[in-house]
PDB file of C-alpha atoms and ligand atoms in Angstrom:
ATOM      1  CA  MET A   1      42.749-120.300  44.941  1.00 50.00           C
ATOM      2  CA  ALA A   2      44.657-118.788  48.049  1.00 56.00           C
ATOM      3  CA  ALA A   3      46.059-122.057  49.578  1.00 66.00           C
ATOM      4  CA  ARG A   4      47.304-119.873  52.633  1.00 74.00           C
ATOM      5  CA  THR A   5      43.609-118.650  53.355  1.00 78.00           C
ATOM      6  CA  ASP A   6      42.343-122.098  52.935  1.00 85.00           C
ATOM      7  CA  GLU A   7      44.887-123.683  55.412  1.00 90.00           C
ATOM      8  CA  LYS A   8      43.748-120.669  58.206  1.00 91.00           C
ATOM      9  CA  HIS A   9      40.120-121.614  57.748  1.00 93.00           C
ATOM     10  CA  ARG A  10      40.893-125.246  57.730  1.00 94.00           C
ATOM     11  CA  ARG A  11      42.913-124.854  61.068  1.00 95.00           C
ATOM     12  CA  ARG A  12      39.768-122.811  62.500  1.00 95.00           C
ATOM     13  CA  LEU A  13      37.342-125.684  61.260  1.00 96.00           C
ATOM     14  CA  ARG A  14      39.495-128.367  62.755  1.00 96.00           C
ATOM     15  CA  LYS A  15      39.918-126.213  66.232  1.00 96.00           C
ATOM     16  CA  GLU A  16      35.973-125.543  66.110  1.00 96.00           C
ATOM     17  CA  ARG A  17      35.415-129.307  65.540  1.00 97.00           C
ATOM     18  CA  GLY A  18      37.615-130.099  68.693  1.00 98.00           C
ATOM     19  CA  GLU A  19      35.488-127.979  70.747  1.00 97.00           C
ATOM     20  CA  LEU A  20      32.328-129.494  69.512  1.00 98.00           C
ATOM     21  CA  GLU A  21      33.022-132.705  69.941  1.00 98.00           C
ATOM     22  CA  GLY A  22      34.179-131.938  73.767  1.00 98.00           C
ATOM     23  CA  ILE A  23      30.848-130.155  74.184  1.00 98.00           C
ATOM     24  CA  LEU A  24      29.079-133.224  72.634  1.00 98.00           C
ATOM     25  CA  GLU A  25      30.817-135.671  74.929  1.00 98.00           C
ATOM     26  CA  ALA A  26      29.960-133.420  78.240  1.00 98.00           C
ATOM     27  CA  LEU A  27      26.632-133.314  76.996  1.00 98.00           C
ATOM     28  CA  GLN A  28      26.002-136.996  76.489  1.00 97.00           C
ATOM     29  CA  GLY A  29      27.746-137.762  79.815  1.00 97.00           C
ATOM     30  CA  GLN A  30      25.132-135.183  81.217  1.00 95.00           C
ATOM     31  CA  LEU A  31      22.115-136.872  79.588  1.00 95.00           C
ATOM     32  CA  ARG A  32      23.497-140.603  80.850  1.00 95.00           C
ATOM     33  CA  SER A  33      23.612-139.272  84.394  1.00 93.00           C
ATOM     34  CA  LEU A  34      20.308-137.566  83.938  1.00 91.00           C
ATOM     35  CA  VAL A  35      18.760-140.767  82.650  1.00 89.00           C
ATOM     36  CA  ASP A  36      20.253-142.600  85.561  1.00 89.00           C
ATOM     37  CA  GLU A  37      19.074-140.202  87.985  1.00 84.00           C
ATOM     38  CA  GLY A  38      15.729-140.454  86.578  1.00 80.00           C
ATOM     39  CA  ARG A  39      15.677-144.082  87.079  1.00 80.00           C
ATOM     40  CA  GLU A  40      16.726-143.845  90.742  1.00 76.00           C
ATOM     41  CA  VAL A  41      13.960-140.963  91.069  1.00 71.00           C
ATOM     42  CA  ALA A  42      11.291-143.128  89.743  1.00 69.00           C
ATOM     43  CA  GLU A  43      12.238-146.154  91.827  1.00 68.00           C
ATOM     44  CA  SER A  44      12.081-144.171  95.000  1.00 65.00           C
ATOM     45  CA  ASP A  45       9.033-142.182  94.046  1.00 58.00           C
ATOM     46  CA  PHE A  46       7.380-145.568  93.542  1.00 54.00           C
ATOM     47  CA  SER A  47       5.992-145.979  97.186  1.00 48.00           C
ATOM     48  CA  GLU A  48       5.521-142.203  97.631  1.00 49.00           C
ATOM     49  CA  GLU A  49       2.904-139.827  96.650  1.00 49.00           C
ATOM     50  CA  GLY A  50       3.805-136.914  94.536  1.00 49.00           C
ATOM     51  CA  GLY A  51       7.549-136.410  93.655  1.00 50.00           C
ATOM     52  CA  ASP A  52       8.714-134.496  90.611  1.00 55.00           C
ATOM     53  CA  PRO A  53       9.175-136.912  88.026  1.00 59.00           C
ATOM     54  CA  ASP A  54       8.641-134.029  85.240  1.00 63.00           C
ATOM     55  CA  GLY A  55      11.614-132.081  86.320  1.00 71.00           C
ATOM     56  CA  GLY A  56      14.008-134.535  85.226  1.00 79.00           C
ATOM     57  CA  VAL A  57      12.401-135.037  81.878  1.00 84.00           C
ATOM     58  CA  VAL A  58      12.423-131.482  81.369  1.00 89.00           C
ATOM     59  CA  GLU A  59      16.110-131.226  81.823  1.00 90.00           C
ATOM     60  CA  ARG A  60      16.614-134.339  79.778  1.00 93.00           C
ATOM     61  CA  ASP A  61      14.828-132.708  76.842  1.00 94.00           C
ATOM     62  CA  ARG A  62      16.926-129.365  77.259  1.00 95.00           C
ATOM     63  CA  VAL A  63      20.226-131.672  76.977  1.00 96.00           C
ATOM     64  CA  ARG A  64      18.907-133.418  74.151  1.00 96.00           C
ATOM     65  CA  ALA A  65      18.102-129.995  72.161  1.00 97.00           C
ATOM     66  CA  ARG A  66      21.685-128.882  72.921  1.00 97.00           C
ATOM     67  CA  ILE A  67      23.010-132.252  71.656  1.00 98.00           C
ATOM     68  CA  ALA A  68      20.994-131.776  68.562  1.00 97.00           C
ATOM     69  CA  ASP A  69      22.131-128.363  68.359  1.00 97.00           C
ATOM     70  CA  THR A  70      25.958-129.185  68.400  1.00 98.00           C
ATOM     71  CA  GLU A  71      25.645-132.111  66.194  1.00 97.00           C
ATOM     72  CA  GLU A  72      24.086-130.048  63.474  1.00 95.00           C
ATOM     73  CA  HIS A  73      26.986-127.641  64.112  1.00 95.00           C
ATOM     74  CA  LEU A  74      29.207-130.258  63.501  1.00 97.00           C
ATOM     75  CA  ARG A  75      27.536-131.200  60.161  1.00 96.00           C
ATOM     76  CA  GLN A  76      27.946-127.500  59.061  1.00 94.00           C
ATOM     77  CA  VAL A  77      31.562-127.863  60.284  1.00 96.00           C
ATOM     78  CA  ASP A  78      31.876-131.348  58.219  1.00 95.00           C
ATOM     79  CA  ARG A  79      30.493-129.242  55.082  1.00 93.00           C
ATOM     80  CA  ALA A  80      32.833-126.516  55.265  1.00 94.00           C
ATOM     81  CA  GLU A  81      35.502-128.828  55.430  1.00 95.00           C
ATOM     82  CA  GLN A  82      34.381-130.692  52.469  1.00 94.00           C
ATOM     83  CA  ALA A  83      33.962-127.455  50.581  1.00 93.00           C
ATOM     84  CA  ILE A  84      37.611-126.537  51.144  1.00 93.00           C
ATOM     85  CA  GLU A  85      38.812-130.073  49.654  1.00 93.00           C
ATOM     86  CA  ASP A  86      36.471-129.514  46.684  1.00 92.00           C
ATOM     87  CA  GLY A  87      37.632-126.135  46.158  1.00 91.00           C
ATOM     88  CA  THR A  88      34.211-124.416  46.585  1.00 92.00           C
ATOM     89  CA  TYR A  89      34.766-123.221  50.014  1.00 94.00           C
ATOM     90  CA  GLY A  90      34.113-119.224  50.277  1.00 93.00           C
ATOM     91  CA  THR A  91      31.463-119.494  47.644  1.00 94.00           C
ATOM     92  CA  CYS A  92      27.725-119.558  48.645  1.00 94.00           C
ATOM     93  CA  ARG A  93      26.363-123.063  47.922  1.00 90.00           C
ATOM     94  CA  VAL A  94      23.069-121.491  46.881  1.00 93.00           C
ATOM     95  CA  CYS A  95      23.786-118.633  44.405  1.00 95.00           C
ATOM     96  CA  GLY A  96      27.676-119.231  43.969  1.00 94.00           C
ATOM     97  CA  THR A  97      28.265-115.626  45.332  1.00 95.00           C
ATOM     98  CA  GLN A  98      31.677-115.135  47.060  1.00 94.00           C
ATOM     99  CA  VAL A  99      31.036-114.974  50.789  1.00 94.00           C
ATOM    100  CA  PRO A 100      32.919-111.936  52.173  1.00 93.00           C
ATOM    101  CA  GLU A 101      36.210-112.862  53.976  1.00 91.00           C
ATOM    102  CA  GLU A 102      34.625-111.109  57.130  1.00 93.00           C
ATOM    103  CA  ARG A 103      31.789-113.489  57.262  1.00 93.00           C
ATOM    104  CA  LEU A 104      34.352-116.330  56.971  1.00 93.00           C
ATOM    105  CA  GLU A 105      36.169-115.005  59.882  1.00 91.00           C
ATOM    106  CA  ALA A 106      33.022-114.643  61.993  1.00 92.00           C
ATOM    107  CA  LEU A 107      31.572-117.996  60.721  1.00 92.00           C
ATOM    108  CA  PRO A 108      34.102-120.371  59.139  1.00 93.00           C
ATOM    109  CA  TRP A 109      31.388-123.224  58.825  1.00 93.00           C
ATOM    110  CA  THR A 110      29.332-121.019  56.778  1.00 92.00           C
ATOM    111  CA  THR A 111      28.529-122.289  53.196  1.00 91.00           C
ATOM    112  CA  LEU A 112      26.030-119.563  52.660  1.00 92.00           C
ATOM    113  CA  CYS A 113      25.943-115.692  51.801  1.00 93.00           C
ATOM    114  CA  VAL A 114      24.063-113.335  53.974  1.00 92.00           C
ATOM    115  CA  GLN A 115      21.564-112.968  51.550  1.00 93.00           C
ATOM    116  CA  CYS A 116      20.736-116.749  51.033  1.00 94.00           C
ATOM    117  CA  LYS A 117      20.847-117.141  54.732  1.00 92.00           C
ATOM    118  CA  ALA A 118      18.509-114.301  55.443  1.00 93.00           C
ATOM    119  CA  ALA A 119      16.337-115.855  52.649  1.00 94.00           C
ATOM    120  CA  GLY A 120      15.589-118.756  54.965  1.00 88.00           C
ATOM    121  CA  HIS A 121      18.288-121.327  53.546  1.00 83.00           C
ATOM    122  CA  SER A 122      19.749-123.335  56.579  1.00 71.00           C
ATOM    123  CA  ALA A 123      23.321-123.423  56.632  1.00 56.00           C
TER     124      ALA A 123
HETATM  125 ZN1   ZN B   1      23.764-116.952  48.224  1.00 73.62          ZN
END
């Protein structure tokens, strides 16, 4: 297939991976400090009535959810990079249809055509 096109997508995927890894690192740092704060709040609240221990829990769950999303996105990038190596990049991994170049431009990590994505297959 067109090696030059592959190289372009490979570069975009590498850039995407770099950004995702940066985001993941920031989120994990955020989660660590939230866990630490939670510990301090729990200790300082120990002798007091009230406090809002759940506030921190909600925030931590939110950060954890974003970490899970980012990790899932990284796995998609992994799969797309693997597909480039396998020479299957750009074809839908469910039905084998050629994924339009515009879709690959917009979502370089996608391994599904629009129809299969719409049919509920997860990318
Ligand atoms: Zn398909």
